[in-house]
Amino acid sequence: MLADGTVLRGESFGARGTAIGEVVFNTGMTGYQEVMTDPSYSGQLVTFTYPELGNTGINAADQEADRPHVRGVIARQLSPCTSSWRSEGDLDGWLLRHGVVGIRAIDTRALVRHLRDGGAINGAICSDGTSASALLDQVRSAPSMQGLNLAASVTTPNPYHWDQPCGVVFDARMQSQPDCPYRVVAIDFGIKRAILERLAAHGCEVTVLPADASLEQVLSYKPEGVFLSNGPGDPAAVSSAIELAKSLIALPDLPLFGICLGHQILGLALGGTTFKLGYGHRGLNHPCGSSGQVEITSQNHGFALVPESLPADRVRVTHHNLNDHTVAALELLEAPVFGVQYHPEASPGPHDADHHFARFAALMASRR
Ligand SMILES: NC(=O)CC[C@H](N)C(=O)O
């Protein structure tokens, strides 16, 4: 049920119950497990446009966090294959174990057209017999994504260390090992594991700190570079991080790199503002670029920076999303600071944008 009263009927899978959240859609043709475990999807009911989910089961290597973070899953159909080679079992049983409510046999194409025309909207998946009128009341009283700080609910409670690249080596340009690893502090607003793996593949030894880390805490690790992670919710609501970013930008010559929510926080710290996109960018084939250079990118965001709000004398927009010309990446002219709205770590998605990690490593290398 959507907040506008639209009702679609299907069959339950995963856990039974009621899940209320923002209904969005992802157009990727691979990577359902990575999407479901990406903390940036917290609070969302994700409609998968790919018509069949579950054919590769659940695998340890595909986890972006140690549990699913989507609030609910909306599918056309589940794969009938349930063979036993899968390391952690099948999608249905995994969602059940983690209490995530799913619905299948939904006309996902009709639902996506509805969301595309009307915008992302709150909704519910319900398989516990709640009456339609009670459900609609619950959906209509659920908070809007705008103004929600969800980073606090998914960040790590304690600092931890990460220095493991993933087992797969794609291409020599996609890794580098300096004699001594770069000391990086990453602020965790809901960090994906693949980001930590890509930082490690480019020679970083990462200390991950909670979302509310102070400037003193960050500097106590003597970082050569600071990374601001992806994360769920409204970037403008993560005020402590915006203040932290302002202080980091003001330090002389410290490389700073932000991805998705981290990129939005950099823009906000530079005096910019964000707005909510109609239905967001969630998929694996978004063309981004400038000056004739295009990369195909993995995306998952519902907010974006207002281009005119960025101080033109300090900030250069280096990439635009070529579908709608929104801001896709920026750099600060006076300091080694840059952010990308899309996901260079992919997972899932194409690896075209991995060079952003190499750029961060190069900024640190040149300051040694
Ligand atoms: N993947 C992300 O970091 C998402 C950022 C933010 N929550 C948005 O939806 O725009």
Short mmCIF file of C-alpha atoms in Angstrom, two decimals, residues 1-324:
data_model
loop_
_atom_site.label_atom_id
_atom_site.label_comp_id
_atom_site.label_asym_id
_atom_site.label_seq_id
_atom_site.Cartn_x
_atom_site.Cartn_y
_atom_site.Cartn_z
CA MET A 1 0.00 0.00 0.00
CA LEU A 2 1.27 3.44 -0.95
CA ALA A 3 0.53 6.62 0.99
CA ASP A 4 -1.61 7.79 -1.96
CA GLY A 5 -3.96 4.85 -1.34
CA THR A 6 -2.70 2.65 -4.22
CA VAL A 7 -2.88 -1.04 -3.30
CA LEU A 8 -1.04 -3.89 -5.06
CA ARG A 9 -1.59 -7.48 -4.00
CA GLY A 10 1.09 -10.18 -4.11
CA GLU A 11 2.48 -13.09 -2.15
CA SER A 12 4.53 -12.90 1.02
CA PHE A 13 8.15 -14.08 1.25
CA GLY A 14 10.91 -13.56 3.79
CA ALA A 15 9.47 -12.54 7.16
CA ARG A 16 5.77 -11.95 7.77
CA GLY A 17 4.62 -8.68 9.27
CA THR A 18 4.28 -5.03 8.35
CA ALA A 19 7.20 -2.99 7.02
CA ILE A 20 6.74 0.75 6.47
CA GLY A 21 9.25 2.89 4.62
CA GLU A 22 10.01 4.91 1.52
CA VAL A 23 9.19 2.93 -1.63
CA VAL A 24 12.00 3.28 -4.19
CA PHE A 25 13.23 1.27 -7.17
CA ASN A 26 16.58 -0.10 -8.30
CA THR A 27 17.13 -0.88 -11.98
CA GLY A 28 20.30 -3.01 -11.63
CA MET A 29 20.32 -6.39 -13.35
CA THR A 30 22.68 -7.94 -10.79
CA GLY A 31 23.56 -7.56 -7.13
CA TYR A 32 20.36 -8.04 -5.12
CA GLN A 33 22.35 -9.17 -2.06
CA GLU A 34 24.71 -6.17 -2.20
CA VAL A 35 21.71 -3.84 -2.53
CA MET A 36 19.84 -5.45 0.35
CA THR A 37 22.89 -5.25 2.66
CA ASP A 38 23.90 -1.68 1.66
CA PRO A 39 23.20 0.43 4.79
CA SER A 40 22.24 3.37 2.56
CA TYR A 41 18.91 1.57 1.91
CA SER A 42 17.92 1.70 5.59
CA GLY A 43 14.29 2.70 5.98
CA GLN A 44 13.42 1.88 2.36
CA LEU A 45 11.23 -0.69 0.65
CA VAL A 46 13.17 -1.51 -2.50
CA THR A 47 11.41 -2.50 -5.72
CA PHE A 48 13.72 -4.52 -7.97
CA THR A 49 12.98 -3.98 -11.66
CA TYR A 50 15.03 -7.06 -12.55
CA PRO A 51 12.26 -9.63 -12.76
CA GLU A 52 13.77 -12.55 -10.87
CA LEU A 53 15.68 -12.46 -7.57
CA GLY A 54 17.57 -15.16 -5.69
CA ASN A 55 19.29 -17.15 -8.46
CA THR A 56 22.73 -16.89 -6.82
CA GLY A 57 21.53 -17.45 -3.28
CA ILE A 58 23.27 -15.66 -0.42
CA ASN A 59 27.08 -15.53 -0.38
CA ALA A 60 29.56 -14.18 2.15
CA ALA A 61 31.52 -12.33 -0.57
CA ASP A 62 28.42 -10.32 -1.55
CA GLN A 63 27.75 -8.80 1.88
CA GLU A 64 28.06 -5.02 2.14
CA ALA A 65 27.32 -5.30 5.88
CA ASP A 66 26.72 -8.26 8.14
CA ARG A 67 22.94 -8.10 7.76
CA PRO A 68 20.32 -6.80 5.34
CA HIS A 69 19.52 -3.11 5.79
CA VAL A 70 16.55 -2.71 3.43
CA ARG A 71 13.32 -2.49 5.37
CA GLY A 72 11.42 -4.52 2.77
CA VAL A 73 11.79 -6.16 -0.66
CA ILE A 74 9.35 -5.86 -3.57
CA ALA A 75 9.87 -8.42 -6.36
CA ARG A 76 8.29 -9.75 -9.52
CA GLN A 77 9.34 -13.32 -8.75
CA LEU A 78 11.86 -15.39 -6.83
CA SER A 79 14.16 -17.88 -8.53
CA PRO A 80 12.86 -21.44 -8.25
CA CYS A 81 16.49 -22.67 -7.87
CA THR A 82 17.39 -23.53 -4.28
CA SER A 83 20.43 -25.77 -4.70
CA SER A 84 22.61 -26.43 -1.67
CA TRP A 85 25.97 -25.06 -2.91
CA ARG A 86 25.10 -21.65 -1.63
CA SER A 87 27.23 -20.71 1.33
CA GLU A 88 24.55 -19.12 3.43
CA GLY A 89 21.35 -20.49 1.94
CA ASP A 90 18.62 -18.98 -0.14
CA LEU A 91 17.25 -15.44 -0.28
CA ASP A 92 13.83 -16.28 1.14
CA GLY A 93 15.21 -18.05 4.26
CA TRP A 94 17.88 -15.38 4.79
CA LEU A 95 15.30 -12.55 4.75
CA LEU A 96 13.11 -14.59 7.10
CA ARG A 97 16.03 -15.11 9.53
CA HIS A 98 16.74 -11.39 9.52
CA GLY A 99 13.09 -10.36 9.88
CA VAL A 100 12.89 -8.58 6.51
CA VAL A 101 9.42 -8.57 4.95
CA GLY A 102 9.14 -9.31 1.22
CA ILE A 103 6.35 -9.32 -1.35
CA ARG A 104 6.44 -11.01 -4.77
CA ALA A 105 4.09 -11.50 -7.73
CA ILE A 106 3.90 -7.70 -7.94
CA ASP A 107 3.65 -5.97 -11.32
CA THR A 108 6.91 -4.16 -10.66
CA ARG A 109 6.80 -2.38 -14.03
CA ALA A 110 3.47 -0.77 -13.15
CA LEU A 111 4.75 0.15 -9.68
CA VAL A 112 7.93 1.72 -11.09
CA ARG A 113 5.94 3.79 -13.61
CA HIS A 114 3.81 5.01 -10.74
CA LEU A 115 6.88 5.98 -8.69
CA ARG A 116 8.56 7.55 -11.70
CA ASP A 117 5.50 9.71 -12.42
CA GLY A 118 4.61 10.60 -8.83
CA GLY A 119 7.99 10.33 -7.08
CA ALA A 120 9.24 8.10 -4.29
CA ILE A 121 6.50 7.83 -1.65
CA ASN A 122 6.04 6.14 1.71
CA GLY A 123 4.34 2.77 1.67
CA ALA A 124 3.89 -0.53 3.48
CA ILE A 125 4.30 -4.20 2.75
CA CYS A 126 1.86 -6.06 4.95
CA SER A 127 1.29 -9.78 5.49
CA ASP A 128 -0.10 -9.81 9.02
CA GLY A 129 -3.76 -9.06 8.42
CA THR A 130 -3.72 -5.37 9.46
CA SER A 131 -6.86 -3.75 8.01
CA ALA A 132 -6.44 -1.53 4.95
CA SER A 133 -7.64 1.59 6.75
CA ALA A 134 -5.34 1.03 9.75
CA LEU A 135 -2.42 0.39 7.40
CA LEU A 136 -3.08 3.57 5.44
CA ASP A 137 -3.14 5.55 8.69
CA GLN A 138 0.21 4.04 9.69
CA VAL A 139 1.75 4.78 6.29
CA ARG A 140 0.49 8.36 6.28
CA SER A 141 1.86 9.02 9.74
CA ALA A 142 5.33 7.60 8.92
CA PRO A 143 8.06 10.26 8.73
CA SER A 144 9.24 11.51 5.34
CA MET A 145 12.85 10.74 4.32
CA GLN A 146 13.41 14.50 4.17
CA GLY A 147 14.89 15.66 7.47
CA LEU A 148 15.74 12.15 8.74
CA ASN A 149 19.19 11.50 10.20
CA LEU A 150 19.55 7.74 9.73
CA ALA A 151 23.35 7.64 9.85
CA ALA A 152 23.20 7.53 13.65
CA SER A 153 21.26 4.23 13.49
CA VAL A 154 23.70 2.36 11.21
CA THR A 155 27.13 3.72 12.17
CA THR A 156 29.64 1.60 14.06
CA PRO A 157 29.42 2.06 17.85
CA ASN A 158 33.23 1.67 18.20
CA PRO A 159 36.28 2.43 16.06
CA TYR A 160 37.73 -0.49 14.10
CA HIS A 161 40.58 -1.16 11.71
CA TRP A 162 40.40 -2.36 8.06
CA ASP A 163 43.27 -3.33 5.74
CA GLN A 164 41.87 -6.18 3.63
CA PRO A 165 41.30 -5.78 -0.11
CA CYS A 166 38.70 -8.20 -1.45
CA GLY A 167 40.01 -11.48 -2.85
CA VAL A 168 39.30 -10.58 -6.49
CA VAL A 169 41.92 -8.59 -8.42
CA PHE A 170 40.36 -7.03 -11.50
CA ASP A 171 43.15 -5.14 -13.19
CA ALA A 172 46.60 -3.80 -12.22
CA ARG A 173 45.30 -0.21 -12.37
CA MET A 174 42.78 -1.15 -9.73
CA GLN A 175 45.29 -1.68 -6.95
CA SER A 176 48.58 -0.32 -5.69
CA GLN A 177 50.62 -1.08 -2.59
CA PRO A 178 52.92 1.67 -1.33
CA ASP A 179 55.93 0.67 0.81
CA CYS A 180 54.07 1.91 3.80
CA PRO A 181 50.22 2.01 3.73
CA TYR A 182 48.40 5.36 3.77
CA ARG A 183 46.86 6.12 7.18
CA VAL A 184 43.22 6.88 6.45
CA VAL A 185 40.39 7.70 8.83
CA ALA A 186 36.94 6.88 7.45
CA ILE A 187 33.83 8.36 9.04
CA ASP A 188 31.10 5.73 9.00
CA PHE A 189 27.63 7.00 8.11
CA GLY A 190 26.70 3.48 6.89
CA ILE A 191 29.90 2.46 5.07
CA LYS A 192 29.76 -0.35 2.49
CA ARG A 193 32.33 -3.12 2.88
CA ALA A 194 33.36 -2.79 -0.78
CA ILE A 195 34.48 0.80 -0.11
CA LEU A 196 36.80 -0.42 2.65
CA GLU A 197 38.07 -3.15 0.32
CA ARG A 198 38.73 -0.68 -2.50
CA LEU A 199 40.55 1.71 -0.13
CA ALA A 200 42.69 -1.23 1.03
CA ALA A 201 43.33 -2.30 -2.58
CA HIS A 202 44.72 1.18 -3.22
CA GLY A 203 47.13 0.94 -0.30
CA CYS A 204 45.11 2.37 2.59
CA GLU A 205 45.04 1.17 6.16
CA VAL A 206 41.73 2.46 7.43
CA THR A 207 40.52 3.34 10.91
CA VAL A 208 36.74 3.54 10.83
CA LEU A 209 35.18 5.99 13.30
CA PRO A 210 31.54 6.51 14.37
CA ALA A 211 29.44 9.14 12.56
CA ASP A 212 29.68 11.60 15.48
CA ALA A 213 33.50 11.51 15.68
CA SER A 214 35.05 14.81 16.75
CA LEU A 215 37.88 16.63 14.98
CA GLU A 216 40.20 15.77 17.90
CA GLN A 217 39.36 12.06 17.58
CA VAL A 218 40.01 12.12 13.84
CA LEU A 219 43.33 13.94 14.24
CA SER A 220 44.48 11.64 17.05
CA TYR A 221 45.08 8.96 14.37
CA LYS A 222 47.36 11.36 12.44
CA PRO A 223 45.55 10.62 9.16
CA GLU A 224 47.18 11.25 5.79
CA GLY A 225 43.66 11.35 4.34
CA VAL A 226 40.08 11.37 5.61
CA PHE A 227 37.19 9.59 3.91
CA LEU A 228 33.48 10.45 4.37
CA SER A 229 31.27 7.45 3.66
CA ASN A 230 27.93 6.75 2.02
CA GLY A 231 24.90 6.45 4.26
CA PRO A 232 21.10 6.51 4.52
CA GLY A 233 18.70 9.40 5.10
CA ASP A 234 18.87 13.14 4.50
CA PRO A 235 22.45 14.48 4.36
CA ALA A 236 21.32 17.91 5.62
CA ALA A 237 20.19 16.27 8.87
CA VAL A 238 23.66 14.93 9.73
CA SER A 239 24.71 18.24 11.27
CA SER A 240 27.66 17.04 13.38
CA ALA A 241 29.26 15.59 10.22
CA ILE A 242 28.75 18.83 8.29
CA GLU A 243 30.53 20.70 11.11
CA LEU A 244 33.33 18.10 11.13
CA ALA A 245 33.72 18.43 7.34
CA LYS A 246 33.97 22.24 7.67
CA SER A 247 36.82 21.84 10.18
CA LEU A 248 38.60 19.24 8.03
CA ILE A 249 38.34 21.41 4.91
CA ALA A 250 39.85 24.31 6.86
CA LEU A 251 42.97 22.29 7.79
CA PRO A 252 45.93 22.98 5.54
CA ASP A 253 46.43 20.40 2.80
CA LEU A 254 44.64 17.30 4.18
CA PRO A 255 43.25 15.04 1.38
CA LEU A 256 39.51 14.52 1.84
CA PHE A 257 37.32 12.19 -0.23
CA GLY A 258 33.56 11.69 0.05
CA ILE A 259 31.26 9.15 -1.58
CA CYS A 260 27.49 9.67 -1.94
CA LEU A 261 26.31 10.93 1.49
CA GLY A 262 29.96 11.88 2.15
CA HIS A 263 30.03 13.88 -1.10
CA GLN A 264 26.76 15.62 -0.16
CA ILE A 265 28.20 16.45 3.27
CA LEU A 266 31.27 18.01 1.63
CA GLY A 267 28.97 20.15 -0.56
CA LEU A 268 26.90 21.20 2.48
CA ALA A 269 30.06 22.05 4.43
CA LEU A 270 31.15 24.27 1.53
CA GLY A 271 27.93 26.26 1.88
CA GLY A 272 25.82 24.32 -0.63
CA THR A 273 22.30 22.98 -0.18
CA THR A 274 20.70 19.65 -1.11
CA PHE A 275 17.27 18.80 -2.52
CA LYS A 276 15.29 15.58 -2.80
CA LEU A 277 15.22 14.07 -6.29
CA GLY A 278 11.79 13.00 -7.59
CA TYR A 279 12.43 9.26 -7.58
CA GLY A 280 16.19 9.04 -7.01
CA HIS A 281 19.00 7.35 -8.91
CA ARG A 282 19.32 3.65 -8.08
CA GLY A 283 20.89 1.40 -10.66
CA LEU A 284 24.09 0.39 -12.37
CA ASN A 285 24.04 2.18 -15.72
CA HIS A 286 24.06 5.90 -14.99
CA PRO A 287 26.35 7.76 -17.40
CA CYS A 288 28.39 10.47 -15.68
CA GLY A 289 31.11 12.73 -16.97
CA SER A 290 32.15 16.00 -18.48
CA SER A 291 34.18 17.23 -21.46
CA GLY A 292 33.53 14.14 -23.57
CA GLN A 293 34.71 11.64 -20.95
CA VAL A 294 31.96 9.36 -19.73
CA GLU A 295 31.92 6.64 -17.12
CA ILE A 296 29.07 4.24 -16.49
CA THR A 297 28.32 4.30 -12.79
CA SER A 298 26.59 2.51 -9.97
CA GLN A 299 24.18 4.77 -8.07
CA ASN A 300 21.99 4.82 -5.00
CA HIS A 301 20.82 8.20 -3.84
CA GLY A 302 17.63 10.16 -3.30
CA PHE A 303 19.15 13.58 -2.59
CA ALA A 304 21.54 15.73 -4.63
CA LEU A 305 23.41 19.03 -4.36
CA VAL A 306 21.87 22.17 -5.86
CA PRO A 307 24.51 23.27 -8.40
CA GLU A 308 23.85 27.00 -8.00
CA SER A 309 24.26 26.71 -4.23
CA LEU A 310 27.93 25.74 -4.52
CA PRO A 311 30.41 28.64 -4.35
CA ALA A 312 31.59 28.89 -7.97
CA ASP A 313 34.86 30.58 -6.99
CA ARG A 314 35.87 27.60 -4.79
CA VAL A 315 34.16 24.53 -6.23
CA ARG A 316 34.31 22.91 -9.66
CA VAL A 317 31.70 20.36 -10.69
CA THR A 318 33.88 17.73 -12.38
CA HIS A 319 31.11 15.28 -13.39
CA HIS A 320 27.41 15.58 -14.15
CA ASN A 321 24.86 12.80 -14.28
CA LEU A 322 24.23 12.82 -18.03
CA ASN A 323 20.62 11.63 -17.66
CA ASP A 324 19.41 14.70 -15.78
#
